[in-house]
Short mmCIF file of C-alpha atoms and ligand atoms in Angstrom, two decimals:
data_model
loop_
_atom_site.label_atom_id
_atom_site.label_comp_id
_atom_site.label_asym_id
_atom_site.label_seq_id
_atom_site.Cartn_x
_atom_site.Cartn_y
_atom_site.Cartn_z
CA HIS U 12 14.30 8.11 -31.53
CA GLN U 13 12.11 10.12 -29.20
CA THR U 14 13.22 12.19 -26.26
CA LYS U 15 11.33 11.63 -23.06
CA THR U 16 9.44 14.37 -21.27
CA PRO U 17 11.43 15.41 -18.19
CA PHE U 18 10.03 14.83 -14.71
CA PRO U 19 8.14 17.89 -13.43
CA GLN U 20 10.26 20.25 -11.31
CA ASP U 21 8.06 19.67 -8.25
CA PHE U 22 8.00 15.88 -8.65
CA LEU U 23 7.77 14.23 -5.23
CA TRP U 24 10.75 11.88 -5.04
CA GLY U 25 9.87 9.93 -1.95
CA SER U 26 9.97 6.75 0.04
CA ALA U 27 7.43 5.06 2.28
CA SER U 28 6.69 3.07 5.42
CA ALA U 29 3.81 1.99 7.65
CA ALA U 30 3.40 2.41 11.40
CA TYR U 31 3.21 -1.23 12.47
CA GLN U 32 6.17 -2.18 10.29
CA ILE U 33 8.60 0.38 11.70
CA GLU U 34 7.50 2.04 14.94
CA GLY U 35 7.74 -0.61 17.64
CA ALA U 36 6.87 0.94 21.03
CA HIS U 37 3.69 -1.09 20.80
CA ASP U 38 2.45 -0.17 24.27
CA VAL U 39 4.24 3.10 24.86
CA ASP U 40 2.66 6.48 25.71
CA GLY U 41 -0.85 5.14 26.03
CA LYS U 42 -1.08 3.28 22.71
CA GLY U 43 -3.81 0.64 22.63
CA PRO U 44 -3.37 -2.72 20.88
CA SER U 45 -4.22 -2.99 17.19
CA VAL U 46 -5.38 -6.19 15.52
CA TRP U 47 -1.80 -6.79 14.39
CA ASP U 48 -0.46 -6.62 17.95
CA VAL U 49 -2.85 -9.44 18.79
CA TYR U 50 -2.74 -11.46 15.57
CA THR U 51 1.05 -11.76 15.42
CA LYS U 52 1.05 -13.35 18.87
CA ILE U 53 -1.04 -16.28 17.64
CA PRO U 54 1.43 -19.10 16.91
CA GLY U 55 1.86 -19.91 13.23
CA THR U 56 0.55 -16.63 11.82
CA THR U 57 3.88 -15.04 10.83
CA PHE U 58 7.36 -16.10 9.72
CA LYS U 59 9.29 -17.34 12.77
CA GLU U 60 6.66 -15.72 15.01
CA THR U 61 7.91 -12.21 14.27
CA ASN U 62 5.91 -9.22 15.42
CA GLY U 63 6.14 -5.43 15.51
CA ASP U 64 6.62 -4.98 19.27
CA ILE U 65 10.01 -3.41 18.58
CA ALA U 66 10.08 -3.46 14.76
CA VAL U 67 12.91 -1.10 13.78
CA ASP U 68 12.21 1.13 16.78
CA HIS U 69 11.41 4.16 14.65
CA TYR U 70 9.28 5.54 17.49
CA HIS U 71 12.46 6.22 19.44
CA ARG U 72 14.75 6.79 16.47
CA TYR U 73 12.64 8.94 14.20
CA GLU U 74 15.07 11.86 14.45
CA GLU U 75 17.92 9.75 13.16
CA ASP U 76 15.71 8.34 10.40
CA VAL U 77 14.53 11.76 9.29
CA LYS U 78 18.14 12.98 9.20
CA LEU U 79 18.97 10.10 6.90
CA MET U 80 16.08 11.13 4.63
CA HIS U 81 17.38 14.68 4.62
CA GLU U 82 20.90 13.60 3.75
CA GLN U 83 19.53 11.58 0.86
CA GLY U 84 17.60 14.60 -0.36
CA LEU U 85 14.14 13.03 -0.16
CA LYS U 86 11.41 15.41 -1.27
CA ALA U 87 8.59 13.41 0.30
CA TYR U 88 8.08 10.77 2.95
CA ARG U 89 4.98 8.64 3.22
CA PHE U 90 4.20 7.17 6.64
CA SER U 91 1.08 5.98 8.39
CA ILE U 92 -0.49 6.96 11.68
CA ALA U 93 -1.39 4.20 14.12
CA TRP U 94 -5.08 4.67 14.91
CA SER U 95 -4.68 3.10 18.35
CA ARG U 96 -2.03 5.65 19.33
CA ILE U 97 -4.59 8.38 18.78
CA TYR U 98 -7.64 6.51 20.06
CA PRO U 99 -6.38 3.55 22.12
CA GLU U 100 -9.92 2.14 22.18
CA GLY U 101 -10.69 3.15 18.61
CA THR U 102 -13.07 5.78 19.88
CA GLY U 103 -13.67 7.72 23.09
CA GLU U 104 -10.83 9.68 24.69
CA VAL U 105 -8.16 11.02 22.38
CA ASN U 106 -4.59 10.29 23.47
CA GLU U 107 -2.61 13.52 23.41
CA ALA U 108 0.74 11.69 23.72
CA GLY U 109 0.02 9.83 20.49
CA LEU U 110 -0.84 13.05 18.68
CA LYS U 111 2.37 14.63 19.98
CA PHE U 112 4.54 11.91 18.49
CA TYR U 113 3.26 12.63 14.99
CA ASP U 114 3.52 16.39 15.62
CA LYS U 115 7.21 15.92 16.24
CA LEU U 116 7.68 13.68 13.23
CA ILE U 117 5.82 16.05 10.91
CA ASP U 118 7.67 19.08 12.23
CA SER U 119 11.06 17.50 11.74
CA LEU U 120 10.16 16.52 8.16
CA ILE U 121 9.01 20.05 7.43
CA GLU U 122 12.15 21.49 8.96
CA TYR U 123 14.07 19.55 6.31
CA LYS U 124 11.62 20.50 3.55
CA ILE U 125 10.41 16.91 3.17
CA GLU U 126 6.73 16.83 2.20
CA PRO U 127 4.81 14.56 4.59
CA LEU U 128 2.37 12.17 2.86
CA VAL U 129 0.21 10.70 5.57
CA THR U 130 -1.69 7.42 5.38
CA VAL U 131 -4.51 7.35 7.90
CA TYR U 132 -5.03 3.60 7.73
CA HIS U 133 -2.38 1.00 7.01
CA TRP U 134 -4.19 -2.09 8.33
CA ASP U 135 -3.83 -1.58 12.10
CA VAL U 136 -7.43 -1.17 13.22
CA PRO U 137 -7.73 -0.93 17.02
CA GLN U 138 -8.35 -4.35 18.54
CA ALA U 139 -11.08 -2.78 20.70
CA LEU U 140 -13.18 -2.20 17.57
CA MET U 141 -12.58 -5.75 16.36
CA ASP U 142 -13.77 -7.06 19.72
CA ARG U 143 -16.72 -4.71 19.88
CA TYR U 144 -18.28 -5.20 16.47
CA GLY U 145 -15.88 -6.96 14.09
CA ALA U 146 -14.21 -3.75 12.85
CA TRP U 147 -14.90 -3.36 9.11
CA GLU U 148 -17.82 -5.76 9.31
CA SER U 149 -20.04 -3.23 11.03
CA ARG U 150 -21.28 0.13 9.81
CA GLU U 151 -20.49 1.39 13.31
CA ILE U 152 -16.92 1.79 12.18
CA ILE U 153 -17.79 4.54 9.71
CA LYS U 154 -18.40 7.14 12.39
CA HIS U 155 -15.46 6.03 14.50
CA PHE U 156 -13.14 6.14 11.52
CA ASP U 157 -14.49 9.54 10.60
CA THR U 158 -13.94 10.89 14.11
CA TYR U 159 -10.38 9.59 14.08
CA CYS U 160 -9.67 11.09 10.65
CA ARG U 161 -11.25 14.43 11.51
CA THR U 162 -9.00 14.60 14.55
CA LEU U 163 -5.99 14.10 12.29
CA PHE U 164 -7.16 16.54 9.61
CA LYS U 165 -7.74 19.25 12.23
CA ARG U 166 -4.50 18.64 14.04
CA TYR U 167 -2.14 18.26 11.07
CA GLY U 168 -4.06 19.73 8.13
CA ASP U 169 -2.17 23.01 8.38
CA ARG U 170 1.13 21.23 7.73
CA VAL U 171 0.16 18.05 5.84
CA LYS U 172 -1.31 18.63 2.39
CA TYR U 173 -1.22 15.09 0.95
CA TRP U 174 -3.24 12.35 2.58
CA ILE U 175 -3.88 8.70 1.79
CA THR U 176 -7.06 7.13 3.13
CA LEU U 177 -7.05 3.32 3.05
CA ASN U 178 -3.89 1.46 2.14
CA GLU U 179 -4.61 -1.45 -0.20
CA GLN U 180 -8.22 -2.09 0.71
CA ASN U 181 -8.19 -4.95 -1.80
CA ILE U 182 -5.32 -6.65 0.00
CA PHE U 183 -6.55 -6.20 3.57
CA VAL U 184 -10.00 -7.58 2.80
CA GLY U 185 -8.64 -10.32 0.53
CA LEU U 186 -6.02 -11.55 2.94
CA GLY U 187 -8.26 -10.98 5.95
CA TYR U 188 -11.48 -12.65 4.74
CA GLN U 189 -10.62 -14.84 1.80
CA LYS U 190 -7.20 -16.26 2.41
CA ALA U 191 -7.17 -16.10 6.21
CA LEU U 192 -3.62 -14.74 6.22
CA HIS U 193 -4.30 -11.38 7.87
CA PRO U 194 -6.62 -10.54 10.75
CA PRO U 195 -9.33 -11.56 11.34
CA GLY U 196 -8.04 -14.71 9.59
CA VAL U 197 -11.24 -16.09 8.11
CA LYS U 198 -12.29 -17.58 4.78
CA ASP U 199 -15.70 -16.21 4.03
CA LEU U 200 -16.38 -14.39 0.77
CA LYS U 201 -19.75 -13.07 1.86
CA ARG U 202 -18.19 -11.39 4.86
CA MET U 203 -15.39 -10.13 2.68
CA TYR U 204 -17.67 -8.32 0.25
CA GLU U 205 -19.74 -6.88 3.09
CA ALA U 206 -16.67 -5.58 4.93
CA ASN U 207 -15.32 -4.24 1.67
CA HIS U 208 -18.46 -2.25 0.99
CA ILE U 209 -18.38 -0.78 4.49
CA ALA U 210 -14.74 0.17 3.96
CA ASN U 211 -15.83 1.95 0.75
CA LEU U 212 -18.42 3.93 2.69
CA ALA U 213 -15.85 4.83 5.35
CA ASN U 214 -13.39 5.88 2.66
CA ALA U 215 -15.96 8.14 1.01
CA THR U 216 -17.02 9.64 4.33
CA VAL U 217 -13.52 10.72 5.30
CA ILE U 218 -12.73 12.07 1.83
CA ASN U 219 -15.73 14.36 2.22
CA SER U 220 -14.65 15.34 5.74
CA PHE U 221 -11.20 16.13 4.44
CA HIS U 222 -12.44 18.40 1.68
CA GLU U 223 -14.51 20.26 4.24
CA LEU U 224 -11.65 20.64 6.75
CA VAL U 225 -8.57 20.96 4.52
CA PRO U 226 -9.79 22.57 1.29
CA ASP U 227 -6.28 23.25 0.01
CA GLY U 228 -5.10 19.65 0.48
CA GLN U 229 -5.26 16.51 -1.64
CA ILE U 230 -6.47 13.06 -0.65
CA GLY U 231 -6.92 9.64 -2.25
CA PRO U 232 -6.82 5.91 -1.52
CA SER U 233 -3.79 3.70 -2.27
CA PHE U 234 -4.71 0.76 -4.40
CA ALA U 235 -2.59 -2.37 -4.89
CA TYR U 236 -2.91 -2.65 -8.63
CA SER U 237 -1.49 -5.61 -10.52
CA PRO U 238 -2.43 -5.04 -14.16
CA THR U 239 -3.46 -8.18 -16.01
CA TYR U 240 -2.33 -9.39 -19.44
CA PRO U 241 -4.09 -11.95 -21.63
CA TYR U 242 -1.92 -15.01 -22.18
CA ASP U 243 -2.25 -14.60 -25.95
CA ALA U 244 -4.68 -13.42 -28.64
CA ASP U 245 -7.14 -16.29 -28.20
CA PRO U 246 -10.44 -14.45 -27.63
CA LYS U 247 -11.19 -16.82 -24.74
CA HIS U 248 -8.15 -15.47 -22.94
CA ILE U 249 -9.15 -11.90 -23.74
CA ILE U 250 -12.51 -12.32 -22.02
CA ALA U 251 -10.80 -14.06 -19.09
CA GLN U 252 -8.33 -11.18 -18.77
CA GLU U 253 -11.18 -8.67 -18.78
CA ASN U 254 -12.88 -10.68 -16.04
CA ALA U 255 -9.72 -10.64 -13.95
CA GLU U 256 -9.14 -6.93 -14.49
CA SER U 257 -12.71 -6.15 -13.44
CA LEU U 258 -12.82 -8.49 -10.46
CA ASN U 259 -9.43 -7.52 -9.11
CA ALA U 260 -9.13 -3.85 -10.02
CA HIS U 261 -12.31 -2.15 -11.30
CA TRP U 262 -14.23 -3.56 -8.36
CA TRP U 263 -12.31 -1.05 -6.21
CA MET U 264 -11.08 1.73 -8.40
CA ASP U 265 -14.46 2.27 -10.11
CA VAL U 266 -15.98 2.82 -6.67
CA TYR U 267 -13.27 5.29 -5.68
CA ALA U 268 -13.53 7.25 -8.90
CA PHE U 269 -17.18 6.91 -9.97
CA GLY U 270 -19.02 5.62 -6.91
CA ARG U 271 -20.27 2.47 -8.62
CA TYR U 272 -19.36 -1.19 -8.99
CA PRO U 273 -18.56 -2.68 -12.41
CA GLN U 274 -21.71 -4.36 -13.76
CA VAL U 275 -20.10 -7.56 -15.09
CA ILE U 276 -18.72 -8.43 -11.69
CA TRP U 277 -21.84 -7.30 -9.86
CA ASN U 278 -23.81 -9.79 -11.97
CA TYR U 279 -21.30 -12.54 -11.33
CA LEU U 280 -21.31 -11.99 -7.57
CA ASP U 281 -25.07 -11.68 -7.54
CA LYS U 282 -25.38 -15.16 -9.06
CA HIS U 283 -23.25 -16.44 -6.20
CA ASN U 284 -25.12 -14.48 -3.52
CA LEU U 285 -22.03 -12.48 -2.73
CA THR U 286 -23.06 -8.90 -3.42
CA PRO U 287 -22.90 -6.60 -0.39
CA THR U 288 -25.96 -5.20 1.35
CA ILE U 289 -26.81 -1.80 -0.10
CA GLU U 290 -28.71 0.69 2.01
CA GLN U 291 -30.45 3.80 0.87
CA GLY U 292 -28.01 6.61 0.26
CA ASP U 293 -24.95 4.37 -0.14
CA PHE U 294 -24.40 5.12 -3.81
CA ASP U 295 -25.03 8.83 -3.32
CA LEU U 296 -22.36 8.90 -0.66
CA LEU U 297 -19.90 6.93 -2.80
CA ALA U 298 -20.47 9.17 -5.81
CA SER U 299 -20.17 12.36 -3.75
CA ALA U 300 -16.63 11.64 -2.58
CA LYS U 301 -14.08 12.55 -5.23
CA PRO U 302 -10.46 11.56 -4.64
CA ASP U 303 -7.90 14.13 -5.82
CA PHE U 304 -5.55 11.44 -7.06
CA MET U 305 -5.31 7.68 -7.32
CA GLY U 306 -2.63 6.27 -5.04
CA LEU U 307 -0.88 3.37 -6.74
CA ASN U 308 1.06 0.59 -5.06
CA TYR U 309 2.71 -1.30 -7.89
CA TYR U 310 4.73 -4.47 -7.53
CA GLN U 311 3.87 -6.81 -10.38
CA THR U 312 1.54 -7.92 -13.17
CA ALA U 313 -0.52 -11.08 -13.66
CA THR U 314 -1.04 -13.14 -16.80
CA ILE U 315 -4.44 -14.62 -17.45
CA LYS U 316 -5.97 -17.55 -19.32
CA HIS U 317 -9.43 -18.85 -19.88
CA ASN U 318 -10.59 -21.09 -17.06
CA PRO U 319 -13.30 -23.66 -17.82
CA LEU U 320 -16.11 -24.19 -15.34
CA ASP U 321 -14.41 -27.25 -13.96
CA GLY U 322 -11.02 -25.53 -13.83
CA VAL U 323 -8.82 -24.22 -11.08
CA GLY U 324 -11.28 -23.04 -8.49
CA GLU U 325 -9.50 -22.57 -5.26
CA ALA U 326 -9.71 -18.84 -5.00
CA THR U 327 -11.69 -16.00 -6.47
CA MET U 328 -9.91 -12.75 -6.09
CA ASN U 329 -6.57 -11.29 -5.23
CA THR U 330 -5.00 -14.43 -6.55
CA THR U 331 -3.76 -12.29 -9.37
CA GLY U 332 -2.78 -9.66 -6.86
CA LYS U 333 0.71 -8.93 -5.75
CA LYS U 334 0.42 -11.32 -2.84
CA GLY U 335 -0.29 -14.25 -5.11
CA SER U 336 2.55 -16.48 -6.12
CA GLN U 337 2.88 -17.37 -9.76
CA GLN U 338 1.35 -20.79 -9.32
CA GLU U 339 -1.88 -21.47 -11.16
CA SER U 340 -4.92 -20.18 -9.34
CA GLY U 341 -8.15 -18.54 -10.31
CA THR U 342 -11.90 -18.71 -10.43
CA GLU U 343 -13.79 -21.39 -12.31
CA GLY U 344 -15.57 -19.93 -15.28
CA LEU U 345 -13.89 -16.54 -14.92
CA PHE U 346 -10.12 -16.77 -15.35
CA LYS U 347 -6.96 -18.37 -14.11
CA GLN U 348 -3.55 -16.92 -13.51
CA VAL U 349 -0.61 -18.53 -15.26
CA GLN U 350 3.10 -17.89 -15.51
CA ASN U 351 4.29 -15.25 -17.93
CA PRO U 352 7.08 -16.78 -20.03
CA TYR U 353 8.57 -13.32 -20.68
CA LEU U 354 9.09 -12.28 -17.06
CA GLU U 355 11.57 -13.17 -14.37
CA THR U 356 10.54 -13.31 -10.73
CA THR U 357 11.92 -12.10 -7.40
CA ASP U 358 13.17 -14.23 -4.52
CA TRP U 359 9.53 -14.29 -3.42
CA ASP U 360 8.17 -15.32 -6.78
CA TRP U 361 6.71 -11.95 -7.78
CA THR U 362 7.06 -11.02 -11.45
CA ILE U 363 9.55 -8.27 -12.26
CA ASP U 364 7.86 -6.08 -14.81
CA PRO U 365 8.77 -2.38 -15.12
CA GLU U 366 6.71 -2.03 -18.29
CA GLY U 367 3.72 -3.12 -16.21
CA LEU U 368 4.05 0.09 -14.22
CA ARG U 369 3.69 2.08 -17.43
CA VAL U 370 0.64 -0.02 -18.27
CA ALA U 371 -0.83 0.62 -14.81
CA LEU U 372 -0.32 4.37 -15.05
CA ARG U 373 -1.81 4.57 -18.54
CA ARG U 374 -4.83 2.47 -17.62
CA ILE U 375 -5.58 4.59 -14.55
CA GLU U 376 -5.29 7.77 -16.58
CA SER U 377 -7.48 6.41 -19.39
CA ARG U 378 -10.25 5.06 -17.20
CA TYR U 379 -10.32 7.53 -14.31
CA HIS U 380 -8.68 10.72 -15.60
CA LEU U 381 -6.99 11.23 -12.25
CA PRO U 382 -3.41 12.17 -11.44
CA VAL U 383 -1.49 9.29 -9.93
CA LEU U 384 0.65 9.31 -6.82
CA ILE U 385 2.83 6.21 -6.76
CA THR U 386 2.69 5.39 -3.08
CA GLU U 387 4.69 2.14 -3.21
CA ASN U 388 7.04 0.30 -5.53
CA GLY U 389 10.11 -1.69 -4.63
CA LEU U 390 12.01 -4.93 -4.49
CA GLY U 391 11.88 -7.30 -1.54
CA ALA U 392 15.13 -9.24 -1.50
CA PHE U 393 17.70 -10.92 0.74
CA ASP U 394 20.51 -8.43 1.38
CA THR U 395 23.98 -9.29 2.58
CA LEU U 396 25.75 -7.16 5.11
CA GLU U 397 29.36 -7.24 3.99
CA GLU U 398 32.51 -6.38 5.89
CA GLY U 399 32.87 -2.75 6.75
CA ASP U 400 29.10 -2.17 6.82
CA VAL U 401 28.54 -2.35 3.08
CA ILE U 402 25.45 -3.57 1.24
CA ASN U 403 25.89 -3.89 -2.51
CA ASP U 404 22.27 -4.05 -3.59
CA ASP U 405 22.84 -3.58 -7.32
CA TYR U 406 19.75 -5.72 -8.03
CA ARG U 407 17.61 -3.14 -6.20
CA ILE U 408 19.20 -0.28 -8.13
CA GLU U 409 18.51 -2.07 -11.40
CA PHE U 410 14.90 -2.74 -10.38
CA LEU U 411 14.21 0.86 -9.34
CA GLN U 412 16.06 2.34 -12.30
CA LYS U 413 13.88 0.41 -14.76
CA HIS U 414 10.71 1.37 -12.94
CA ILE U 415 11.66 5.04 -12.88
CA SER U 416 12.34 4.84 -16.60
CA ALA U 417 8.87 3.33 -17.10
CA ILE U 418 7.33 6.19 -15.11
CA GLN U 419 9.05 8.66 -17.38
CA ASP U 420 7.65 6.81 -20.38
CA ALA U 421 4.18 7.11 -18.90
CA ILE U 422 4.70 10.83 -18.23
CA SER U 423 5.81 11.18 -21.85
CA ASP U 424 2.64 9.33 -22.87
CA GLY U 425 0.61 12.00 -21.08
CA VAL U 426 -0.07 10.59 -17.62
CA THR U 427 0.09 13.05 -14.71
CA VAL U 428 2.28 11.52 -12.02
CA LEU U 429 2.62 13.51 -8.81
CA GLY U 430 5.38 11.53 -7.19
CA TYR U 431 7.11 8.25 -6.59
CA CYS U 432 7.52 6.60 -3.20
CA THR U 433 9.78 3.62 -3.10
CA TRP U 434 8.94 0.88 -0.66
CA SER U 435 10.65 1.33 1.70
CA PHE U 436 12.97 3.90 3.29
CA THR U 437 14.49 1.76 6.05
CA ASP U 438 14.21 -2.00 6.16
CA LEU U 439 11.13 -2.97 8.09
CA LEU U 440 8.92 -5.81 9.20
CA SER U 441 7.28 -7.60 6.29
CA TRP U 442 3.86 -8.58 7.66
CA LEU U 443 4.23 -12.28 6.98
CA ASN U 444 7.91 -12.60 6.04
CA GLY U 445 9.74 -11.30 9.08
CA TYR U 446 12.85 -9.17 8.55
CA GLN U 447 14.61 -11.23 5.89
CA LYS U 448 12.62 -9.73 3.02
CA ARG U 449 14.27 -6.34 2.82
CA TYR U 450 13.10 -3.34 0.84
CA GLY U 451 14.96 -0.34 2.27
CA PHE U 452 17.61 2.12 1.16
CA VAL U 453 18.77 1.90 4.75
CA TYR U 454 19.68 -1.46 6.20
CA VAL U 455 18.57 -2.08 9.76
CA ASN U 456 20.73 -4.45 11.72
CA ARG U 457 18.17 -6.83 13.14
CA ASP U 458 16.65 -10.18 12.21
CA GLU U 459 13.99 -12.64 13.35
CA ASN U 460 16.08 -13.69 16.33
CA GLY U 461 16.12 -10.27 17.89
CA PRO U 462 16.68 -6.56 17.53
CA LYS U 463 20.51 -6.76 17.78
CA ASP U 464 21.73 -3.14 17.82
CA LEU U 465 19.22 -1.86 15.26
CA ARG U 466 21.89 0.31 13.72
CA ARG U 467 21.18 2.02 10.42
CA ILE U 468 23.49 1.38 7.45
CA LYS U 469 23.18 3.07 4.07
CA LYS U 470 22.99 0.63 1.20
CA LYS U 471 24.46 1.30 -2.25
CA SER U 472 20.93 2.09 -3.47
CA TYR U 473 20.71 4.91 -0.90
CA TYR U 474 23.50 6.80 -2.65
CA TRP U 475 22.14 5.96 -6.08
CA TYR U 476 18.66 7.36 -5.31
CA LYS U 477 20.28 10.51 -3.87
CA GLU U 478 21.74 11.15 -7.30
CA VAL U 479 18.46 10.44 -9.05
CA ILE U 480 16.81 13.07 -6.86
CA GLU U 481 19.60 15.56 -7.47
CA ARG U 482 19.26 15.11 -11.23
CA ASN U 483 15.45 15.09 -11.04
CA GLY U 484 15.47 11.82 -12.94
CA LEU U 485 17.78 9.34 -14.57
CA GLU U 486 19.39 11.56 -17.17
CA GLY U 487 21.60 14.60 -17.00
C1 BG6 M 28 2.17 -3.66 0.44
C2 BG6 M 28 1.96 -3.04 1.75
O1 BG6 M 28 1.27 -4.71 0.42
O2 BG6 M 28 3.37 -4.24 0.09
C3 BG6 M 28 3.21 -2.97 2.59
O3 BG6 M 28 1.28 -1.84 1.68
C4 BG6 M 28 4.00 -4.24 2.40
O4 BG6 M 28 2.81 -2.75 3.90
C5 BG6 M 28 4.48 -4.27 0.96
O5 BG6 M 28 5.07 -4.39 3.26
C6 BG6 M 28 5.35 -5.45 0.62
O6 BG6 M 28 4.71 -6.65 0.95
P1 BG6 M 28 5.51 -7.81 1.66
O7 BG6 M 28 4.55 -8.91 1.81
O8 BG6 M 28 6.62 -8.16 0.77
O9 BG6 M 28 5.98 -7.24 2.96
#
């Protein structure tokens, strides 16, 4: 019977959001359109044609939302800045009104002693840059992204000490260029790997800029990591699992941490003419940028079997990612994803696996020797608003409780964990699932048919997490 190591005293108990999913005010105070403003208006792209024009109207209600965070005792709040509020055209004239909005938000968080954790990019690239040169598909974006980030670092670097660069690069390139579910909505692996490499260069560039401009701050990317398990001890499945782990995780995290791509996957992609174009100096740049932590978005794990050459071949990557359902999918000759007989799934068919979070944390520590900031973890579920404005989300409490316990196990194992941000603070727009897939501690009274009154209602989990924060963990 072992006692667990307590959470550190300065552990960042937090919660998270992203601009497009909460702000609304899509054309207010000089904001330019992002790719999501445009993409969600194309019929058939989202659930019941939902978009973020109003979202949960956080832009106009941020004071109320921050008060709710304060009342809950949050130590940290992760949010993202909308690039096209700051540079409506992606580049060119800076929009002072956009900068002011985030000034006010940051100041009110600080007033309540809530540490702001700022994501500079949560998928909403300015549409102007998509139109001009295909956004992440052109190296042009590196300097524009750097200018945007330098503006933020200079403006907020005195008050914001934790920064996240790219949110889930693996997901935005995978869904954007392989599965055609996110903008730009294409299926083209060559373009995906090219855009991904350019995103890596942009990520490295702004990490270096940050260290120059905010030397006392910390910065890192947020990776959507779904650890893989071999189906069983058959060596064929072991190799397949290693393939999946490398293709879906090392392909990104090795670049962030070491500045190089994993060789096994490089060889595989090379055989299929899918490796990105490398220019002189690329690897020097990638290796020069050292993240201060690995941001981890954890939702689920994936279970892997051998896949013969004539096997399931529909998709290559991200099929084992959190966005994949549990149906069989994979890459011929590399691996396939199968159901895990030990795990239950959510309403959206994602595995529920708290132990997988411990696995994720240990693997990151072992391979990269970096502290981890858990930037997302949570349960998307249908919630019921009961009489008297009550939401009894015991299932969410159970989910979070088990994941927090797994984090404490990992801390006891020796992993340095800086903080834990649940996804999400208020309910918000799920990119492809409208408003019915709820994640928040705070219910927002709206649905796909309209914004209703948008009133905020504390769920049972809101009160439960308040106590966790007060106790600095589950015990005591
Ligand atoms: C992550 C994103 O992919 O998971 C969030 O960073 C997203 O923006 C969250 O909302 C949950 O995904 P979904 O598809 O359930 O909304």
